[in-house]
Short mmCIF file of N, CA, C and O in Angstrom, two decimals:
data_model
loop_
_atom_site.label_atom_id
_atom_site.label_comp_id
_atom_site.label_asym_id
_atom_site.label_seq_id
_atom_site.Cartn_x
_atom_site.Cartn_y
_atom_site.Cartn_z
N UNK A 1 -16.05 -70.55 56.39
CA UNK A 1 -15.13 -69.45 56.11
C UNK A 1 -15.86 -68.15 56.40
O UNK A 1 -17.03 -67.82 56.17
N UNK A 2 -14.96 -67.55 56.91
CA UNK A 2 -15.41 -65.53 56.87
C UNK A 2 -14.72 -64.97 56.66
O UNK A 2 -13.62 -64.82 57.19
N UNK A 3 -15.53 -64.13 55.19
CA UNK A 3 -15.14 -62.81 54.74
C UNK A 3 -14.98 -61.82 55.62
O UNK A 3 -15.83 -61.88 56.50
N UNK A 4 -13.84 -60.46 55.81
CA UNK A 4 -14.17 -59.48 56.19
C UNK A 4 -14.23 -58.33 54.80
O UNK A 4 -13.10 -58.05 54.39
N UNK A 5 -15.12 -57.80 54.21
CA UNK A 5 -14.90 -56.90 53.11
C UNK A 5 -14.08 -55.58 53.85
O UNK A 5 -14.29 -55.14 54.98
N UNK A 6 -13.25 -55.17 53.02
CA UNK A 6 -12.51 -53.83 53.27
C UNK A 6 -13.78 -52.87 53.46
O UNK A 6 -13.92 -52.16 54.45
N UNK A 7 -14.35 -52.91 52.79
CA UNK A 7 -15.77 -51.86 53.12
C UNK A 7 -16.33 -52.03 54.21
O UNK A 7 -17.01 -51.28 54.91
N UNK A 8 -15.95 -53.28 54.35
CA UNK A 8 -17.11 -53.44 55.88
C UNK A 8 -16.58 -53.81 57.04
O UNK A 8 -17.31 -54.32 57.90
N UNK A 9 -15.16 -53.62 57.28
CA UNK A 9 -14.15 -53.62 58.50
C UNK A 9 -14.77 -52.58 59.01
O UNK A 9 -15.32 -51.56 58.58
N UNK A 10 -14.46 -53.29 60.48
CA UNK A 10 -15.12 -52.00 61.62
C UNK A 10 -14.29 -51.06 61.86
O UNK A 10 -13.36 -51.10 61.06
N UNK A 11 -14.19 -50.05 62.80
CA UNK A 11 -12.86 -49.54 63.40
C UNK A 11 -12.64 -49.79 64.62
O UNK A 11 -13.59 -50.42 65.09
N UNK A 12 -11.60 -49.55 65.57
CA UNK A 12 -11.48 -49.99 66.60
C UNK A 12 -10.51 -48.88 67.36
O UNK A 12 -9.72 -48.09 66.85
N UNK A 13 -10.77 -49.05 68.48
CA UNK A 13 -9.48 -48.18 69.25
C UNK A 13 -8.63 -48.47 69.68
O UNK A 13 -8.97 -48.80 70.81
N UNK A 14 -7.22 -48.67 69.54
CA UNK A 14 -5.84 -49.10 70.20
C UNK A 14 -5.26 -48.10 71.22
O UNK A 14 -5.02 -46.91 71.04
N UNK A 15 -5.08 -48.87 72.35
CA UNK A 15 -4.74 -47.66 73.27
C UNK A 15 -3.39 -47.17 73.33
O UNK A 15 -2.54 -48.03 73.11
N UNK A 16 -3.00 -46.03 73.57
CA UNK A 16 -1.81 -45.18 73.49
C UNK A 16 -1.44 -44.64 72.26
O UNK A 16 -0.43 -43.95 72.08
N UNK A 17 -2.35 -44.98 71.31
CA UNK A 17 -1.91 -44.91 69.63
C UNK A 17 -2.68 -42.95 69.51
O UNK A 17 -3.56 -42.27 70.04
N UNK A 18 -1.85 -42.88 68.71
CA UNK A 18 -2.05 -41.09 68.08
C UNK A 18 -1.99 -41.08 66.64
O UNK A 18 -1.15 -41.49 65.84
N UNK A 19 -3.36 -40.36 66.50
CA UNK A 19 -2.92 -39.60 64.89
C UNK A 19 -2.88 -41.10 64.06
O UNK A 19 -2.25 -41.38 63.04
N UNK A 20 -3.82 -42.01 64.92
CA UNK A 20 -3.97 -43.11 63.90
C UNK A 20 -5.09 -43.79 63.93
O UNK A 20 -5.64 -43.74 65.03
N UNK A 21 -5.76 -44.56 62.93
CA UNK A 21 -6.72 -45.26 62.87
C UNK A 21 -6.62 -46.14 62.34
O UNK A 21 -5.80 -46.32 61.43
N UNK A 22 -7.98 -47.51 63.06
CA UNK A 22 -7.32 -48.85 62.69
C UNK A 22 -9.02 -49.68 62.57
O UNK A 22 -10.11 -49.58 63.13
N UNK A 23 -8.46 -50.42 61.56
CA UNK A 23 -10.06 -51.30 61.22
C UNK A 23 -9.45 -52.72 61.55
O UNK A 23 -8.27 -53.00 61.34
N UNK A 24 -10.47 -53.68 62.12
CA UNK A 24 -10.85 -54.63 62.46
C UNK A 24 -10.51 -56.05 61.44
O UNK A 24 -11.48 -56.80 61.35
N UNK A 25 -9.69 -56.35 60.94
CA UNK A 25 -9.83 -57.06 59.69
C UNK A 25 -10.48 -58.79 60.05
O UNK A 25 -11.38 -59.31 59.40
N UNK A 26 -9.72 -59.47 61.30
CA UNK A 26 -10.09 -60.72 61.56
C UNK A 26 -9.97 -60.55 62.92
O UNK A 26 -9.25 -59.71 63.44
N UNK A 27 -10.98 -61.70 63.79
CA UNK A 27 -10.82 -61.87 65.00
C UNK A 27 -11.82 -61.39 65.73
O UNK A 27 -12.79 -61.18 65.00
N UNK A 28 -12.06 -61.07 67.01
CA UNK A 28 -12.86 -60.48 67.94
C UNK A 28 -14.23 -60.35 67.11
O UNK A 28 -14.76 -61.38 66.71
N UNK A 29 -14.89 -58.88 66.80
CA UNK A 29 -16.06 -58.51 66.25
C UNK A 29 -16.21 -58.99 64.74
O UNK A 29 -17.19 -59.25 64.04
N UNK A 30 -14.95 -58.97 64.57
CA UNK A 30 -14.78 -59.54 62.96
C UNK A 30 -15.10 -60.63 62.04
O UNK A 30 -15.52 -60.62 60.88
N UNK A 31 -14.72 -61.85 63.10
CA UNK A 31 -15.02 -63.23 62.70
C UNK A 31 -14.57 -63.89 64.40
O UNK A 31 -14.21 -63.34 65.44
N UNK A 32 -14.80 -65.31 64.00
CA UNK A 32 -14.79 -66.06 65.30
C UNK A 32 -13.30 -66.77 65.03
O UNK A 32 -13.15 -67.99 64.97
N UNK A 33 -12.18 -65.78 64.88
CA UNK A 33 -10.66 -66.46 64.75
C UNK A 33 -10.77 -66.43 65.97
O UNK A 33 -11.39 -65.51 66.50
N UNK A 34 -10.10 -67.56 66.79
CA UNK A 34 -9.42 -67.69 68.40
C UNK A 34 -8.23 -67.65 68.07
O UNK A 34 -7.81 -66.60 68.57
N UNK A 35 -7.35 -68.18 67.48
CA UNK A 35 -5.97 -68.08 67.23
C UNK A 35 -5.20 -66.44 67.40
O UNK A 35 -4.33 -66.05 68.18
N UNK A 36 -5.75 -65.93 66.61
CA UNK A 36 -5.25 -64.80 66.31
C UNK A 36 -6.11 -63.31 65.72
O UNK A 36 -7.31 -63.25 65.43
N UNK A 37 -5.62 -62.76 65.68
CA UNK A 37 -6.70 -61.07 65.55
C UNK A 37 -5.65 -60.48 64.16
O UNK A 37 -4.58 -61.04 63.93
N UNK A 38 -6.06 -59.45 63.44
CA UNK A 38 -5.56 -58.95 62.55
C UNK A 38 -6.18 -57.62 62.43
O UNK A 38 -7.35 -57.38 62.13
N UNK A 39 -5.12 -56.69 62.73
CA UNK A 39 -5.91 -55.12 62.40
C UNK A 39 -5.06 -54.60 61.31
O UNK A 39 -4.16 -55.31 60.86
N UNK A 40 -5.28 -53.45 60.85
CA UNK A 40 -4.97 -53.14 60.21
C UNK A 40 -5.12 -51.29 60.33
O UNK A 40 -6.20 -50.70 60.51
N UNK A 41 -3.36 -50.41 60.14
CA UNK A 41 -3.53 -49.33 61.18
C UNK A 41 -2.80 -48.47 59.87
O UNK A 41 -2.11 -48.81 58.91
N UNK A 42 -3.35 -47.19 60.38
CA UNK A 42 -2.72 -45.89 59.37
C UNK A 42 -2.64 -45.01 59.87
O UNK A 42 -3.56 -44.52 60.51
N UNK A 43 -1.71 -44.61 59.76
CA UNK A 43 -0.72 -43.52 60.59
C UNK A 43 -0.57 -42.49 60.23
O UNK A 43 0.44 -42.46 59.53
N UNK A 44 -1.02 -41.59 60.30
CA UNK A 44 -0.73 -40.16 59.89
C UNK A 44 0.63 -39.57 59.77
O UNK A 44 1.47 -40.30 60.28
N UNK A 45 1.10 -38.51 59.28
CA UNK A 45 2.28 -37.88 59.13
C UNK A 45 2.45 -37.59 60.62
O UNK A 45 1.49 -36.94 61.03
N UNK A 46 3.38 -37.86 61.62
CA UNK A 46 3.83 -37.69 63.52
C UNK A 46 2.74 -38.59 63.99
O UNK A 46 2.27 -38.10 65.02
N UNK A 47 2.10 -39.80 63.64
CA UNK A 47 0.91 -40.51 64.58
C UNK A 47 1.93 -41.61 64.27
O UNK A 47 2.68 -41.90 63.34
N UNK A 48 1.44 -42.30 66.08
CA UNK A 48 2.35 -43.17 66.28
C UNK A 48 1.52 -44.10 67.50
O UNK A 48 0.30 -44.19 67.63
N UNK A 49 2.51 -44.70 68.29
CA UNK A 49 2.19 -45.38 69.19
C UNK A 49 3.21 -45.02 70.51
O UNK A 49 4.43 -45.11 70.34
N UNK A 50 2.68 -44.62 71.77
CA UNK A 50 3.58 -44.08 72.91
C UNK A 50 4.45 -45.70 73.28
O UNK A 50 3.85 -46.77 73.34
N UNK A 51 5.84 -45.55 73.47
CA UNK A 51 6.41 -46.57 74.43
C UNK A 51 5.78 -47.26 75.44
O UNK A 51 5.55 -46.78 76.55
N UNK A 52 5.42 -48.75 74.95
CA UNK A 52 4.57 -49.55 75.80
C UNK A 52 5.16 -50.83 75.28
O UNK A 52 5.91 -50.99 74.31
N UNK A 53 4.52 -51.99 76.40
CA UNK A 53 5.34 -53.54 76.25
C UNK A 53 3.49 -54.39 76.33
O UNK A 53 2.54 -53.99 77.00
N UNK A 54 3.51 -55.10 75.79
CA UNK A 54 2.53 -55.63 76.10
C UNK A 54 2.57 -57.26 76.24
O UNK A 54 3.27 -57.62 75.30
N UNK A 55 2.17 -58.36 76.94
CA UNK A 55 2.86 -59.46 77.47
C UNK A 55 2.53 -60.82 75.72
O UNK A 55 3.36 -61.70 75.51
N UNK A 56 1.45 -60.68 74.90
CA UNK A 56 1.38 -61.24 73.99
C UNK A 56 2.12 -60.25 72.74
O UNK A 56 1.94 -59.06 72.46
N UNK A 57 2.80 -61.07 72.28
CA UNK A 57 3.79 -61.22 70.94
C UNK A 57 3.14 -60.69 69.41
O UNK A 57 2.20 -61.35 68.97
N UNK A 58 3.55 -59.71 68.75
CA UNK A 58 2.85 -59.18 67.48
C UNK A 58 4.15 -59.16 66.36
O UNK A 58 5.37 -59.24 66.52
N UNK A 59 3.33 -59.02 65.24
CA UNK A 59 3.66 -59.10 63.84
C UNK A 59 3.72 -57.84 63.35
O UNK A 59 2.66 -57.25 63.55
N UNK A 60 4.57 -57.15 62.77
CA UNK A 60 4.01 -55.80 61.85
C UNK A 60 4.44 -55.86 60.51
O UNK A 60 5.63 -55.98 60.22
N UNK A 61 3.17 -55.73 59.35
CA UNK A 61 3.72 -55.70 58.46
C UNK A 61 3.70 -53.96 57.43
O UNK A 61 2.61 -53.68 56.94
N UNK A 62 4.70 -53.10 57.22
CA UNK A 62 4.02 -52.41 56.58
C UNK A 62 3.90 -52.55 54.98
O UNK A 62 4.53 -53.24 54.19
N UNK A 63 2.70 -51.53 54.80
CA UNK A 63 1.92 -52.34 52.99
C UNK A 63 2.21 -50.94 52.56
O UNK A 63 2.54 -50.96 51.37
N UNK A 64 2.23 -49.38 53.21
CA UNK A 64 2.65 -48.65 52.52
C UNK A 64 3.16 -47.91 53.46
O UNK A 64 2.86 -47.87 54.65
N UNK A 65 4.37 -47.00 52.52
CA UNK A 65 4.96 -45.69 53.67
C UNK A 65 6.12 -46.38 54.30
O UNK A 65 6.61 -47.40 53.83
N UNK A 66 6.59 -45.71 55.54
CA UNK A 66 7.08 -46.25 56.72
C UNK A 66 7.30 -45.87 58.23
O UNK A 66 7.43 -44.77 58.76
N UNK A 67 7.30 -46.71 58.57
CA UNK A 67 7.40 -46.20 60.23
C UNK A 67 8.79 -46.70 61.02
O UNK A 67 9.56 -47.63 60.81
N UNK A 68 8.75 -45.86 61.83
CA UNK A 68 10.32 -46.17 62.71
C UNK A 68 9.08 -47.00 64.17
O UNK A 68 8.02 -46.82 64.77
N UNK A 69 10.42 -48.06 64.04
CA UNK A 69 9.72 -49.00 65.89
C UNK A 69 11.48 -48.68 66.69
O UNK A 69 12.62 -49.04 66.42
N UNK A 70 10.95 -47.99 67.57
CA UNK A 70 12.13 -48.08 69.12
C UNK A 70 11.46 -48.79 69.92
O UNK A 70 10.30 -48.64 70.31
N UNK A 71 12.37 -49.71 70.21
CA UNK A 71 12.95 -50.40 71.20
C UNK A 71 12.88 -49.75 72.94
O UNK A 71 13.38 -48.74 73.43
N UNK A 72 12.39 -50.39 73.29
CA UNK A 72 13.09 -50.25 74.75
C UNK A 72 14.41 -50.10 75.20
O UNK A 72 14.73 -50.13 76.39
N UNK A 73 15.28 -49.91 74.13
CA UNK A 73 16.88 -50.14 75.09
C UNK A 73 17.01 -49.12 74.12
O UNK A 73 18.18 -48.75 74.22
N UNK A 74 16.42 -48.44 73.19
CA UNK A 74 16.83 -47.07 72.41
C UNK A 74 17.14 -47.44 71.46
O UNK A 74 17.84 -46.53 71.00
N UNK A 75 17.10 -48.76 70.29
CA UNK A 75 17.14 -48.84 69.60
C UNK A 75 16.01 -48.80 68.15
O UNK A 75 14.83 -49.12 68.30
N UNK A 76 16.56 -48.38 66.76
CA UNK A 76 15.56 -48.00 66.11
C UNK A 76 15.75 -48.66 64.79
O UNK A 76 16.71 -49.34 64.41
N UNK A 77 14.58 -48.31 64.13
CA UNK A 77 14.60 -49.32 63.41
C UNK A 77 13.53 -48.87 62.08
O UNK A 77 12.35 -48.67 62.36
N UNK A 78 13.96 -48.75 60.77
CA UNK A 78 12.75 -48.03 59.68
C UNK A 78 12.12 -48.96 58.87
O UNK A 78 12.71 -49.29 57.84
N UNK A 79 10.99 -49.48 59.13
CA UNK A 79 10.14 -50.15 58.52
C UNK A 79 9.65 -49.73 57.16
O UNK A 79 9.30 -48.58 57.45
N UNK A 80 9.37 -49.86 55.78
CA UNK A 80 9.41 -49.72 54.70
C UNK A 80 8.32 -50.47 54.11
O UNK A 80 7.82 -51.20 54.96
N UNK A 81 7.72 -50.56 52.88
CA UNK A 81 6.90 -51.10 51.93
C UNK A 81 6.89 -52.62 52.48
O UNK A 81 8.09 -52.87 52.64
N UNK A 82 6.50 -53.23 52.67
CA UNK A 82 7.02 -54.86 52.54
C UNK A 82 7.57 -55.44 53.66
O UNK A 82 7.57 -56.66 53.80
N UNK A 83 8.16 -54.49 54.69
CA UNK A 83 9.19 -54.98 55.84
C UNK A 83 8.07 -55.46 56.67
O UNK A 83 6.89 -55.14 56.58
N UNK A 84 8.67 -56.32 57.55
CA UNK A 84 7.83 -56.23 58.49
C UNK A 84 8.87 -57.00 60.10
O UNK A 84 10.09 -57.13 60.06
N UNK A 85 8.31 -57.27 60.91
CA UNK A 85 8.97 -57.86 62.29
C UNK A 85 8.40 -58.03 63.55
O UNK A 85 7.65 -57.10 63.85
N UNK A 86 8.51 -58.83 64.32
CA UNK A 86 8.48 -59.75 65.03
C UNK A 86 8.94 -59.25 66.40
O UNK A 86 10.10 -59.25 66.80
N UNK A 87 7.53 -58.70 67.25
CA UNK A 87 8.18 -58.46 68.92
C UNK A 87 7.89 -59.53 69.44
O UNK A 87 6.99 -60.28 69.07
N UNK A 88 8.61 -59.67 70.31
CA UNK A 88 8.04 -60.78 71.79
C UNK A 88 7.70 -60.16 72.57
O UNK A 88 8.04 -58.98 72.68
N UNK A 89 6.75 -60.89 73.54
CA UNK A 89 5.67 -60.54 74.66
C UNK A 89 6.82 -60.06 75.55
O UNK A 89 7.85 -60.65 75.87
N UNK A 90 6.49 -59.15 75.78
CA UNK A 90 7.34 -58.16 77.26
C UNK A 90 8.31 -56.99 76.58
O UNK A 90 8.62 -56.01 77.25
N UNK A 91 8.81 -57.16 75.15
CA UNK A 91 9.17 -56.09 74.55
C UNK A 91 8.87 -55.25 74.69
O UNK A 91 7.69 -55.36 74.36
N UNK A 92 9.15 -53.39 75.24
CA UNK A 92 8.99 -52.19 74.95
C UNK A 92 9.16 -52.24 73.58
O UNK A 92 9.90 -53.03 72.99
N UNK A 93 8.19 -51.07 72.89
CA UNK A 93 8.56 -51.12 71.42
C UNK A 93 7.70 -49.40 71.35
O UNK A 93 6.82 -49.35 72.21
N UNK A 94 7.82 -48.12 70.54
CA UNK A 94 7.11 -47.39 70.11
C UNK A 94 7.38 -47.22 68.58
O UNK A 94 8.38 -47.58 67.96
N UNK A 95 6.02 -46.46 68.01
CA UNK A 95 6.30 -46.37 66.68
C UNK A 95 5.93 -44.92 66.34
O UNK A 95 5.27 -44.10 66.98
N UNK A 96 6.55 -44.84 65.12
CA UNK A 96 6.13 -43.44 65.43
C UNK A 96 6.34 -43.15 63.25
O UNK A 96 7.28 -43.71 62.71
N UNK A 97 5.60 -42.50 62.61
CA UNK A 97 5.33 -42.44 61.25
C UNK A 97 6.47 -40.60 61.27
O UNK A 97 6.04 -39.54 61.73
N UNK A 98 7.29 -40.71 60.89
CA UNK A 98 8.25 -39.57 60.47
C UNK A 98 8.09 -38.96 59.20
O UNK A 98 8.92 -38.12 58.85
N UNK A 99 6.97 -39.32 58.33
CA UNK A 99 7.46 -38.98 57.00
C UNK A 99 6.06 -37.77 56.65
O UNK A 99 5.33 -37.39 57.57
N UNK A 100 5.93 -37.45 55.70
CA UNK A 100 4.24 -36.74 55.14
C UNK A 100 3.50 -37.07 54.20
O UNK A 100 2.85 -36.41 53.39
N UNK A 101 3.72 -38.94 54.51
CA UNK A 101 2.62 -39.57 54.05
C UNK A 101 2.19 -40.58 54.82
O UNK A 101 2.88 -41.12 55.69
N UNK A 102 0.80 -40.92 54.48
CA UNK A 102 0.26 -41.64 55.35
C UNK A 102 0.89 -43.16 55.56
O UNK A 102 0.74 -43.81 54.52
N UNK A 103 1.48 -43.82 56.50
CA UNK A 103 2.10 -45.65 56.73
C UNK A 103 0.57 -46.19 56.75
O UNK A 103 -0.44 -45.61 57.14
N UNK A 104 0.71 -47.35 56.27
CA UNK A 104 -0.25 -48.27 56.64
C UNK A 104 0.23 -49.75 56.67
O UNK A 104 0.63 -50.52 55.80
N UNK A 105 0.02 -49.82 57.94
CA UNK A 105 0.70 -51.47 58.77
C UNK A 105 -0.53 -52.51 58.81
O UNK A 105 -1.70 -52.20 59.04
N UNK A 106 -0.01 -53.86 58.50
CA UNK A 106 -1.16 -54.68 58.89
C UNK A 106 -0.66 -55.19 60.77
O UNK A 106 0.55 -55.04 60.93
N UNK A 107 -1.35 -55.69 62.01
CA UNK A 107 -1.43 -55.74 62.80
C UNK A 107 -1.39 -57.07 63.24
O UNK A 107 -2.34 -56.91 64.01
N UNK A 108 -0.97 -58.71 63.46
CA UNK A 108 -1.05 -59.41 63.77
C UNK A 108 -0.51 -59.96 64.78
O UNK A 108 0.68 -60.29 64.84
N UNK A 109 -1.79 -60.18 66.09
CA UNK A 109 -1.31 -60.31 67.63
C UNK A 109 -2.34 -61.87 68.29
O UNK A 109 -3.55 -61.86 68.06
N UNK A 110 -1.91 -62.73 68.83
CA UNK A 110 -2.54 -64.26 69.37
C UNK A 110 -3.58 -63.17 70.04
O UNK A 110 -3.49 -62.08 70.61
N UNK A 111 -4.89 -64.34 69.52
CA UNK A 111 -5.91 -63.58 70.62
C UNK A 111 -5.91 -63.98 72.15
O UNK A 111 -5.60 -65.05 72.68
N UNK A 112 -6.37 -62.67 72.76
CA UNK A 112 -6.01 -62.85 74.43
C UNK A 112 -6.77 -64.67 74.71
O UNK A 112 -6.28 -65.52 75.45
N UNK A 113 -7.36 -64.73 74.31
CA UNK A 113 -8.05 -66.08 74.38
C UNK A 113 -7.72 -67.08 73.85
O UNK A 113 -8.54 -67.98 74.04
N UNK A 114 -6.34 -67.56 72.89
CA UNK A 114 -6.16 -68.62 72.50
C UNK A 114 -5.31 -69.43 73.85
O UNK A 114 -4.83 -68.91 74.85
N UNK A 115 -5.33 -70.70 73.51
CA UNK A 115 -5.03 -71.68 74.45
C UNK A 115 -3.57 -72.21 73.60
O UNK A 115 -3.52 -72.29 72.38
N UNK A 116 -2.37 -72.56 74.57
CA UNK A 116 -1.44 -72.72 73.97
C UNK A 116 -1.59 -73.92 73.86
O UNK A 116 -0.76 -74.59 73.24
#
């Protein structure tokens, strides 16, 4: 088994993301998960993520605050305490934190390396 302590999550950089920061919880540098990766992201009051699709499939859960996810076809959608949902690989999706407190989402995406 591996621990990651909240104290001792790394940080990491997600690309296209603004006005947010994100620690490492499982996976890659974290532990030796192949299955899957787990970050964990906080969003500032307008920090978000620019409209992008990416070809592996993610989880979002948020634990506090909320964030709006659009869609590629212009649809939207307000994520809350507890909510969470389910893109598929090739989805456009952006997010974007509307409120003036900080969201904090957990992040769960198959690592580029698992074998189906």
């Amino acid at each position: 088994m591996q621990i990651t302590r909240f104290a001792e999550a790394r940080p990491y950089t997600a690309p296209k993301h603004f006005d947010m920061r994100s620690l490492r919880l499982q996976g890659f540098d974290a532990s030796a998960s192949r299955f899957a990766w787990v970050g964990l992201s906080h969003f500032l009051p307008g920090g978000g993520a620019e409209m992008d699709t990416s070809p592996l499939e993610k989880i979002y859960v948020v634990i506090d605050g909320e964030v709006t996810i659009e869609l590629g076809n212009g649809e939207r959608h307000v994520l809350r305490k507890l909510d969470s949902c389910h893109i598929p690989g090739g989805e456009a999706r952006a997010i974007v934190n509307n409120t003036n407190s900080v969201a904090t989402m957990l992040v769960v995406m198959p690592h580029p390396e698992a074998r189906s």
